[in-house]
Amino acid sequence: MSLVCAICNEVPEHPCISPVSNHVFERRLIEKYIAENGTDPMNGQPLSEEQLVDIKVTHPIRPKAPSATSIPAILKSLQDEWDAVMLHSFTLRQQLQTTRQELSHALYQHDAACRVIARLNKEVTAAREALATLKPQAGLVAPQAVQTSQPAAAGGGGEPMEISEQVGMTPEIIQKLQDKATILTTERKKRGKTVPEELVRAEDLSKYRQVASHAGLHSASVPGILSLDVCPSDTNKVLTGGADKNVVVFDKNEEQIVATLKGHAKKVTSVIYHPSQSVVFSASPDATIRVWSVTGGNCIQVVRAHEAGVTGLSLHATGDYLLSSSEDQYWAFSDIQTGRVLTKVTDESAGCALTCAQFHPDGLIFGTGTADSQIKIWDLKERTNVANFPGHSGPVTSIAFSENGYYLATGAQDSSVKLWDLRKLKNFKTISLDNNYEVKSLVFDQSGTYLAVGGSDIRVYICKQWSEVLNFTDHTGLVTGVSFGENAKFLTSAGMDRSLRFYSL
């Protein structure tokens, strides 16, 4: 039996009973009546909302309306409900289509934004590189504007050549070079022919084995390490230049990369670590020489000394000047602080590209190799060619002066290494290597006791006897760089297989 509201005569949703009249009411209706009249609607006696008593019942089932008791009325009711469902479904489909269009538009905008961001990042990187290139050159504008009376030397033709002619080798610079050479020569005479006690002996050197190999320094997509150098003051720091256009500083002890220096437009073929500063140098076929700060990880100077690819790089003993050779047939002597080219010279009679360059330990003479197999010795102060060493039959690939100041080692594409005596100006020893052996790197240790050869493999010779004490074939590609640690405590090498390897006991 259903409860019925005494006011509306319908089944109440929230039934309650009045204790005054004992009638059942719909709560919302009786509350409105009490709010207006304050009495019970059935007997007129005073009644308040607090007096009402809720009746707890199961969910009431409303009786069907009289109109839904016949079949036609039921069919009409079903038709009305069907129409309402269809209208609701149509509205939902419209909303779905609109949402799909909005989502598609949002995805398109996201994709476009990602493309714009990628392009802007690329432009920012290019702008930073351009800024790093332009900043060091800003200081060169004034001298160019003031002094332009002297023409560039033959074959120069660019602004750096004008600067080199304007600056020149001043008496102060020449005196600085002479003073340094005097000091170095005096120190060498004091040392005499004694070998440092800490130097690794030949019998121990012959026991060296590979102790570490690192292949992740440079990009795998453009494989190959093309140049190598070890920091003279901290031999744990190793410097490499790669085919991926990057210069990398690596810590041997920590076995991790200290800095990756980016800025060259082409591969890096020569690198040098400054002996006393946290500064490195690199050269590339993009015709630039870059000076980098290791701690800052940025380029602090760009030396534009050449009109063609730079093939060789050597740091003067003062640590203030760079010697460079180039395919433009010129060698240049530059100030690393200002980026200015102090002098730039070519042998007009030869007309041949230079392939490498190296300072003598004293810094007053240096050697260059040429593409027509010549080794030329130059006087830096006079800027003249003072001696030539013919004998190779292919382009000279590497030259190295011994610390004793007397020996010069040269390698070329004729599978041989030649030793020259600078006092007698003659070849006193030729080391013939295997057929098709490619010599890529030559280096003496700091005492001048050992000579390392890098190319098709790695070989170490003891000087004076010129006998082989080591031979490593671990690299799977050409060895492009080899260097000794302090007192030959270790040997390091880099090659086209993208690996940097270390050898010791």
Coordinates of C-alpha atoms in Angstrom, one line a residue:
M1 CA 0.0 0.0 0.0
S2 CA 1.4 3.4 -1.0
L3 CA 1.5 6.5 1.1
V4 CA -0.3 9.4 -0.4
C5 CA 0.3 13.1 0.3
A6 CA -2.7 14.8 1.9
I7 CA -2.0 18.0 -0.2
C8 CA -1.3 16.7 -3.7
N9 CA -2.8 13.2 -3.5
E10 CA 0.4 11.7 -5.1
V11 CA 2.9 9.3 -3.8
P12 CA 5.5 11.5 -2.0
E13 CA 9.2 11.2 -2.8
H14 CA 10.2 12.4 0.8
P15 CA 7.2 11.5 3.0
C16 CA 6.7 12.9 6.5
I17 CA 4.0 12.9 9.1
S18 CA 2.4 15.7 11.1
P19 CA 2.1 14.8 14.8
V20 CA -0.7 17.4 15.0
S21 CA -3.1 15.9 12.5
N22 CA -1.4 12.5 11.9
H23 CA -1.6 13.1 8.1
V24 CA 1.2 12.2 5.6
F25 CA 2.7 15.0 3.4
E26 CA 5.3 15.6 0.8
R27 CA 8.1 17.3 2.8
R28 CA 8.7 20.2 0.3
L29 CA 5.0 21.0 0.1
I30 CA 4.3 21.0 3.8
E31 CA 7.5 23.1 4.4
K32 CA 6.2 25.7 2.0
Y33 CA 2.8 25.7 3.6
I34 CA 4.2 26.0 7.1
A35 CA 6.5 28.8 5.9
E36 CA 3.4 30.7 4.6
N37 CA 0.8 29.8 7.3
G38 CA 2.6 28.2 10.3
T39 CA -0.3 25.8 10.8
D40 CA -1.3 22.2 9.9
P41 CA -3.3 22.4 6.7
M42 CA -5.8 19.7 7.9
N43 CA -6.9 21.1 11.2
G44 CA -5.4 24.6 11.3
Q45 CA -3.4 24.0 14.6
P46 CA 0.1 25.5 14.9
L47 CA 2.8 23.4 13.3
S48 CA 6.6 24.0 12.8
E49 CA 9.2 22.2 10.5
E50 CA 10.9 20.8 13.5
Q51 CA 7.8 18.9 14.5
L52 CA 7.6 17.0 11.2
V53 CA 8.6 13.3 11.4
D54 CA 10.3 11.7 8.4
I55 CA 8.9 8.3 7.3
K56 CA 11.6 5.8 6.1
V57 CA 10.2 3.8 3.2
T58 CA 11.6 2.0 0.2
H59 CA 11.9 4.0 -3.0
P60 CA 8.3 4.6 -4.0
I61 CA 6.9 3.4 -7.3
R62 CA 4.8 6.1 -8.8
P63 CA 1.6 4.8 -10.4
K64 CA 1.3 5.3 -14.1
A65 CA -0.4 8.4 -15.2
P66 CA -3.9 7.7 -16.5
S67 CA -2.8 8.6 -20.0
A68 CA -0.3 5.7 -20.1
T69 CA -2.8 3.0 -19.3
S70 CA -4.0 2.5 -22.9
I71 CA -2.0 0.9 -25.8
P72 CA -2.1 4.0 -28.1
A73 CA -0.9 6.2 -25.2
I74 CA 1.9 3.8 -24.5
L75 CA 3.0 3.8 -28.2
K76 CA 2.9 7.6 -28.2
S77 CA 5.1 7.6 -25.1
L78 CA 7.5 5.2 -26.7
Q79 CA 7.6 7.4 -29.8
D80 CA 8.3 10.5 -27.8
E81 CA 11.1 8.8 -26.0
W82 CA 12.6 7.5 -29.3
D83 CA 12.5 11.0 -30.7
A84 CA 14.3 12.3 -27.7
V85 CA 17.0 9.6 -27.9
M86 CA 17.6 10.4 -31.6
L87 CA 17.8 14.1 -30.9
H88 CA 20.3 13.5 -28.1
S89 CA 22.3 11.1 -30.4
F90 CA 22.5 13.7 -33.1
T91 CA 23.6 16.3 -30.6
L92 CA 26.4 14.0 -29.4
R93 CA 27.6 13.3 -33.0
Q94 CA 27.8 17.0 -33.6
Q95 CA 29.8 17.5 -30.4
L96 CA 32.1 14.6 -31.4
Q97 CA 32.8 16.1 -34.8
T98 CA 33.5 19.5 -33.3
T99 CA 35.9 17.9 -30.8
R100 CA 37.7 16.0 -33.5
Q101 CA 38.2 19.1 -35.5
E102 CA 39.5 21.0 -32.5
L103 CA 41.9 18.1 -31.7
S104 CA 43.2 18.0 -35.3
H105 CA 43.8 21.7 -35.3
A106 CA 45.6 21.5 -31.9
L107 CA 47.9 18.7 -33.2
Y108 CA 48.7 20.7 -36.3
Q109 CA 49.5 23.8 -34.2
H110 CA 51.8 21.6 -31.9
D111 CA 53.6 20.2 -34.9
A112 CA 54.1 23.6 -36.5
A113 CA 55.3 25.0 -33.1
C114 CA 57.9 22.1 -32.8
R115 CA 59.2 22.9 -36.3
V116 CA 59.5 26.6 -35.5
I117 CA 61.3 25.8 -32.2
A118 CA 63.8 23.5 -34.0
R119 CA 64.5 26.2 -36.7
L120 CA 65.0 28.9 -34.0
N121 CA 67.3 26.6 -32.1
K122 CA 69.3 26.1 -35.2
E123 CA 69.4 29.8 -35.9
V124 CA 70.5 30.6 -32.3
T125 CA 73.3 28.0 -32.6
A126 CA 74.4 29.5 -35.9
A127 CA 74.2 33.0 -34.4
R128 CA 76.3 32.1 -31.4
E129 CA 79.0 30.5 -33.6
A130 CA 79.0 33.6 -35.8
L131 CA 79.2 35.8 -32.7
A132 CA 82.1 33.7 -31.4
T133 CA 83.8 34.2 -34.7
L134 CA 83.1 38.0 -35.0
K135 CA 84.0 39.0 -31.4
P136 CA 87.7 38.3 -31.6
Q137 CA 87.9 40.1 -35.0
A138 CA 86.3 43.3 -33.6
G139 CA 89.6 44.5 -32.3
L140 CA 91.1 44.2 -35.8
V141 CA 88.8 46.9 -37.4
A142 CA 90.7 49.9 -36.1
P143 CA 94.2 48.9 -37.3
Q144 CA 92.8 48.1 -40.7
A145 CA 91.1 51.5 -41.0
V146 CA 94.2 53.4 -39.9
Q147 CA 96.9 51.6 -41.8
T148 CA 96.1 50.4 -45.3
S149 CA 98.9 52.0 -47.2
Q150 CA 101.0 48.8 -47.7
P151 CA 99.7 46.2 -50.1
A152 CA 99.3 42.6 -49.2
A153 CA 102.0 40.2 -50.2
A154 CA 101.6 38.1 -53.3
G155 CA 99.1 35.4 -52.9
G156 CA 97.5 36.9 -49.8
G157 CA 94.7 39.0 -51.0
G158 CA 92.6 38.9 -47.7
E159 CA 92.3 41.2 -44.7
P160 CA 94.5 39.0 -42.5
M161 CA 97.3 39.5 -45.0
E162 CA 96.9 43.3 -44.7
I163 CA 97.1 43.0 -41.0
S164 CA 100.2 40.9 -41.2
E165 CA 101.9 43.5 -43.3
Q166 CA 100.9 46.3 -41.0
V167 CA 102.0 44.6 -37.8
G168 CA 105.1 42.7 -38.9
M169 CA 107.9 41.3 -36.7
T170 CA 108.7 44.2 -34.4
P171 CA 112.1 44.5 -32.7
E172 CA 110.3 43.8 -29.4
I173 CA 108.9 40.5 -30.7
I174 CA 112.3 39.5 -32.2
Q175 CA 114.0 40.3 -28.9
K176 CA 111.5 38.2 -27.0
L177 CA 112.1 35.3 -29.3
Q178 CA 115.8 35.6 -28.9
D179 CA 115.7 35.9 -25.1
K180 CA 113.6 32.7 -24.9
A181 CA 115.9 30.8 -27.3
T182 CA 118.9 31.9 -25.1
I183 CA 117.3 30.5 -22.0
L184 CA 116.3 27.2 -23.6
T185 CA 119.8 26.7 -25.1
T186 CA 121.4 27.4 -21.7
E187 CA 119.1 24.9 -20.1
R188 CA 119.8 22.3 -22.7
K189 CA 123.6 22.7 -22.2
K190 CA 123.2 22.3 -18.5
R191 CA 121.3 19.1 -19.0
G192 CA 124.0 17.9 -21.4
K193 CA 123.5 14.3 -22.6
T194 CA 122.2 13.0 -19.3
V195 CA 118.9 11.1 -19.4
P196 CA 116.3 12.0 -16.7
E197 CA 116.3 9.4 -13.9
E198 CA 112.5 9.2 -14.0
L199 CA 112.5 8.2 -17.7
V200 CA 111.2 4.8 -18.4
R201 CA 114.0 2.5 -19.6
A202 CA 113.9 0.7 -22.9
E203 CA 113.5 -2.7 -21.3
D204 CA 110.5 -1.5 -19.4
L205 CA 109.0 0.3 -22.4
S206 CA 109.2 -2.9 -24.4
K207 CA 106.7 -4.4 -21.9
Y208 CA 104.0 -1.8 -22.5
R209 CA 100.6 -3.2 -23.2
Q210 CA 97.2 -1.5 -24.0
V211 CA 95.6 -0.6 -20.7
A212 CA 92.6 1.5 -21.9
S213 CA 90.6 2.2 -25.0
H214 CA 87.9 4.9 -25.5
A215 CA 85.7 5.0 -28.6
G216 CA 83.0 7.5 -27.5
L217 CA 84.8 10.8 -27.8
H218 CA 83.7 11.7 -31.3
S219 CA 80.7 11.2 -33.4
A220 CA 80.1 7.7 -34.8
S221 CA 78.3 9.1 -37.9
V222 CA 81.5 10.8 -39.1
P223 CA 84.1 8.4 -37.7
G224 CA 87.8 9.2 -37.2
I225 CA 90.1 11.1 -34.8
L226 CA 92.6 13.1 -37.0
S227 CA 94.9 14.7 -34.4
L228 CA 96.1 14.3 -30.9
D229 CA 98.1 16.1 -28.2
V230 CA 98.9 15.7 -24.5
C231 CA 98.9 18.6 -22.1
P232 CA 102.6 19.1 -21.1
S233 CA 101.8 20.4 -17.6
D234 CA 99.1 17.8 -16.8
T235 CA 99.6 14.6 -18.9
N236 CA 96.2 13.3 -17.7
K237 CA 94.6 15.8 -20.1
V238 CA 94.5 14.6 -23.7
L239 CA 93.3 16.7 -26.6
T240 CA 91.8 15.2 -29.9
G241 CA 90.4 16.7 -33.1
G242 CA 87.9 14.7 -35.1
A243 CA 86.3 14.3 -38.5
D244 CA 83.1 15.4 -36.8
K245 CA 84.5 19.0 -36.7
N246 CA 84.8 18.8 -32.9
V247 CA 87.7 19.3 -30.5
V248 CA 87.5 17.1 -27.3
V249 CA 89.5 17.4 -24.0
F250 CA 89.6 14.0 -22.3
D251 CA 90.8 13.2 -18.7
K252 CA 92.7 10.0 -18.7
N253 CA 92.4 9.3 -14.9
E254 CA 88.7 10.2 -14.7
E255 CA 88.0 8.5 -18.0
Q256 CA 85.6 11.2 -19.0
I257 CA 85.3 14.1 -21.4
V258 CA 86.2 17.5 -19.9
A259 CA 85.0 19.6 -22.8
T260 CA 83.6 19.3 -26.3
L261 CA 84.5 22.4 -28.4
K262 CA 82.4 23.1 -31.4
G263 CA 82.8 25.8 -34.0
H264 CA 84.9 24.6 -37.0
A265 CA 83.0 24.2 -40.3
K266 CA 85.2 21.3 -41.4
K267 CA 87.2 18.4 -39.8
V268 CA 89.9 19.3 -37.3
T269 CA 93.3 18.2 -38.5
S270 CA 95.7 19.8 -36.0
V271 CA 95.4 20.3 -32.2
I272 CA 97.8 21.7 -29.6
Y273 CA 97.4 22.0 -25.8
H274 CA 99.0 25.1 -24.2
P275 CA 101.7 24.1 -21.7
S276 CA 100.8 26.5 -18.9
Q277 CA 97.2 27.8 -19.6
S278 CA 93.8 26.1 -19.8
V279 CA 93.8 26.9 -23.5
V280 CA 93.9 24.7 -26.6
F281 CA 94.4 25.4 -30.3
S282 CA 92.9 23.8 -33.4
A283 CA 93.2 24.1 -37.1
S284 CA 91.0 22.9 -40.0
P285 CA 90.6 22.9 -43.7
D286 CA 88.0 25.6 -43.2
A287 CA 91.0 28.0 -43.3
T288 CA 90.7 29.0 -39.6
I289 CA 92.8 28.5 -36.5
R290 CA 90.7 28.6 -33.3
V291 CA 91.8 29.4 -29.7
W292 CA 89.6 27.7 -27.1
S293 CA 89.1 28.1 -23.4
V294 CA 88.9 24.7 -21.8
T295 CA 87.3 25.9 -18.6
G296 CA 84.8 28.1 -20.4
G297 CA 84.2 25.6 -23.2
N298 CA 84.1 28.4 -25.8
C299 CA 86.1 29.9 -28.6
I300 CA 88.0 33.0 -27.4
Q301 CA 90.0 33.8 -30.6
V302 CA 89.8 33.0 -34.3
V303 CA 93.0 33.5 -36.3
R304 CA 92.4 33.9 -40.0
A305 CA 95.9 33.6 -41.4
H306 CA 95.2 31.7 -44.6
E307 CA 93.1 31.6 -47.7
A308 CA 93.0 27.8 -47.9
G309 CA 93.0 24.8 -45.6
V310 CA 95.4 24.9 -42.6
T311 CA 97.6 21.8 -42.7
G312 CA 100.0 22.3 -39.8
L313 CA 100.1 24.0 -36.4
S314 CA 103.0 24.5 -33.9
L315 CA 103.2 26.5 -30.7
H316 CA 106.2 28.7 -30.0
A317 CA 108.2 28.0 -26.8
T318 CA 107.0 31.4 -25.4
G319 CA 103.4 30.1 -25.5
D320 CA 102.4 33.4 -27.2
Y321 CA 102.8 32.7 -30.9
L322 CA 101.5 30.1 -33.4
L323 CA 103.1 28.8 -36.5
S324 CA 100.8 27.5 -39.2
S325 CA 101.1 26.1 -42.7
S326 CA 98.5 25.9 -45.4
E327 CA 97.5 24.7 -48.8
D328 CA 97.8 28.3 -50.0
Q329 CA 101.6 27.8 -50.0
Y330 CA 102.2 30.2 -47.1
W331 CA 103.4 29.8 -43.6
A332 CA 102.2 32.3 -41.0
F333 CA 103.4 33.5 -37.6
S334 CA 100.5 34.8 -35.5
D335 CA 99.9 36.3 -32.1
I336 CA 97.4 34.2 -30.2
Q337 CA 96.4 37.0 -27.8
T338 CA 95.2 39.4 -30.6
G339 CA 94.6 37.0 -33.4
R340 CA 96.8 39.1 -35.6
V341 CA 99.1 37.6 -38.2
L342 CA 102.6 39.0 -37.6
T343 CA 104.1 37.7 -40.8
K344 CA 103.2 35.5 -43.7
V345 CA 105.7 34.1 -46.1
T346 CA 105.9 31.8 -49.1
D347 CA 108.6 30.3 -51.3
E348 CA 107.6 31.8 -54.6
S349 CA 110.1 29.7 -56.5
A350 CA 108.5 26.4 -55.2
G351 CA 104.9 27.1 -55.8
C352 CA 103.8 24.1 -53.8
A353 CA 101.3 23.6 -50.9
L354 CA 102.7 23.1 -47.4
T355 CA 101.6 19.9 -45.6
C356 CA 103.0 20.4 -42.1
A357 CA 105.0 22.7 -39.9
Q358 CA 107.0 22.3 -36.6
F359 CA 109.0 24.7 -34.4
H360 CA 112.6 23.7 -33.4
P361 CA 112.7 23.5 -29.6
D362 CA 114.6 26.8 -29.4
G363 CA 111.9 28.6 -31.5
L364 CA 114.2 30.5 -33.8
I365 CA 114.0 28.1 -36.7
F366 CA 111.3 25.8 -37.9
G367 CA 110.6 23.2 -40.5
T368 CA 107.8 22.8 -43.1
G369 CA 106.9 19.9 -45.3
T370 CA 105.6 20.3 -48.8
A371 CA 103.4 18.3 -51.2
D372 CA 106.4 17.8 -53.5
S373 CA 108.4 15.9 -50.9
Q374 CA 110.6 18.7 -49.8
I375 CA 111.6 19.6 -46.2
K376 CA 112.4 23.3 -45.8
I377 CA 114.1 24.9 -42.8
W378 CA 113.3 28.5 -42.1
D379 CA 114.9 31.3 -40.0
L380 CA 112.0 33.0 -38.2
K381 CA 113.7 36.3 -37.5
E382 CA 114.9 36.8 -41.1
R383 CA 111.8 34.9 -42.5
T384 CA 114.1 33.2 -45.0
N385 CA 114.6 29.6 -46.2
V386 CA 118.0 28.6 -44.9
A387 CA 118.1 24.9 -45.7
N388 CA 116.3 22.2 -47.8
F389 CA 116.3 18.5 -47.2
P390 CA 115.3 16.5 -50.4
G391 CA 115.1 12.8 -50.3
H392 CA 111.5 11.7 -49.8
S393 CA 109.5 10.6 -52.9
G394 CA 106.0 11.6 -51.8
P395 CA 104.2 14.4 -49.9
V396 CA 105.6 15.0 -46.5
T397 CA 103.1 14.0 -43.8
S398 CA 104.8 14.7 -40.6
I399 CA 108.0 16.3 -39.1
A400 CA 109.4 16.3 -35.5
F401 CA 112.4 18.0 -33.9
S402 CA 114.2 16.2 -31.1
E403 CA 114.6 17.9 -27.8
N404 CA 118.4 17.6 -28.1
G405 CA 118.1 20.3 -30.9
Y406 CA 120.1 18.3 -33.4
Y407 CA 117.8 15.7 -34.9
L408 CA 114.9 16.1 -37.2
A409 CA 112.6 13.2 -38.1
T410 CA 110.4 13.3 -41.2
G411 CA 107.8 11.0 -42.7
A412 CA 106.2 11.0 -46.1
Q413 CA 104.0 8.9 -48.4
D414 CA 107.0 6.7 -49.4
S415 CA 106.8 4.3 -46.5
S416 CA 109.9 5.6 -44.8
V417 CA 111.1 7.8 -41.9
K418 CA 114.2 9.9 -42.4
L419 CA 116.5 11.3 -39.7
W420 CA 118.4 14.5 -40.4
D421 CA 121.3 16.0 -38.6
L422 CA 120.8 19.8 -38.4
R423 CA 124.5 20.4 -37.7
K424 CA 125.7 18.7 -40.8
L425 CA 122.5 19.3 -42.8
K426 CA 122.3 15.7 -44.1
N427 CA 120.3 12.5 -43.8
F428 CA 122.1 10.1 -41.5
K429 CA 119.5 7.4 -41.1
T430 CA 116.5 6.1 -43.1
I431 CA 114.0 3.7 -41.5
S432 CA 112.4 1.8 -44.2
L433 CA 108.9 0.5 -43.3
D434 CA 106.7 -2.1 -44.8
N435 CA 105.4 -1.6 -48.3
N436 CA 102.4 0.7 -48.4
Y437 CA 103.1 1.8 -44.8
E438 CA 101.5 5.2 -44.3
V439 CA 103.3 7.5 -41.9
K440 CA 100.8 9.9 -40.3
S441 CA 102.4 11.0 -37.0
L442 CA 106.0 11.4 -35.6
V443 CA 106.9 12.5 -32.1
F444 CA 109.9 12.4 -29.8
D445 CA 109.5 12.1 -26.1
Q446 CA 110.5 15.1 -24.0
S447 CA 114.0 13.8 -23.4
G448 CA 114.6 13.0 -27.0
T449 CA 115.3 9.3 -26.1
Y450 CA 112.5 7.7 -28.0
L451 CA 110.8 8.3 -31.3
A452 CA 107.2 7.1 -31.9
V453 CA 105.8 6.5 -35.4
G454 CA 102.0 6.4 -36.0
G455 CA 100.4 5.2 -39.2
S456 CA 99.5 1.7 -40.4
D457 CA 100.4 0.7 -36.8
I458 CA 102.4 2.2 -33.9
R459 CA 106.2 1.7 -33.6
V460 CA 108.6 3.1 -31.0
Y461 CA 112.3 3.4 -31.7
I462 CA 115.1 4.1 -29.3
C463 CA 117.2 7.0 -30.6
K464 CA 120.9 6.7 -31.6
Q465 CA 120.6 2.9 -32.0
W466 CA 117.3 3.5 -34.0
S467 CA 116.1 0.0 -33.0
E468 CA 112.5 -0.9 -32.6
V469 CA 111.4 -1.5 -29.0
L470 CA 107.6 -1.5 -29.4
N471 CA 105.0 -2.4 -32.0
F472 CA 101.2 -2.1 -31.5
T473 CA 98.6 -3.2 -34.0
D474 CA 95.5 -2.7 -31.8
H475 CA 93.9 0.0 -34.0
T476 CA 91.6 -1.2 -36.8
G477 CA 92.2 2.0 -38.8
L478 CA 95.1 4.3 -39.6
V479 CA 96.8 5.8 -36.5
T480 CA 96.7 9.6 -37.0
G481 CA 98.2 10.7 -33.8
V482 CA 100.7 9.4 -31.2
S483 CA 102.2 11.0 -28.1
F484 CA 104.2 10.3 -25.0
G485 CA 103.3 11.0 -21.4
E486 CA 105.7 12.6 -18.9
N487 CA 109.0 10.6 -18.9
A488 CA 107.4 8.2 -21.3
K489 CA 105.3 6.8 -18.4
F490 CA 102.6 6.0 -20.9
L491 CA 102.0 6.2 -24.7
T492 CA 98.7 7.3 -26.2
S493 CA 97.3 7.0 -29.7
A494 CA 94.3 7.9 -31.8
G495 CA 93.1 6.7 -35.1
M496 CA 90.5 6.5 -37.8
D497 CA 88.7 3.8 -35.9
R498 CA 87.5 6.6 -33.6
S499 CA 89.3 5.2 -30.6
L500 CA 91.7 6.8 -28.1
R501 CA 94.1 4.2 -26.7
F502 CA 96.6 4.2 -23.8
Y503 CA 99.6 1.9 -23.3
S504 CA 101.7 1.4 -20.2
L505 CA 103.0 -1.3 -17.9

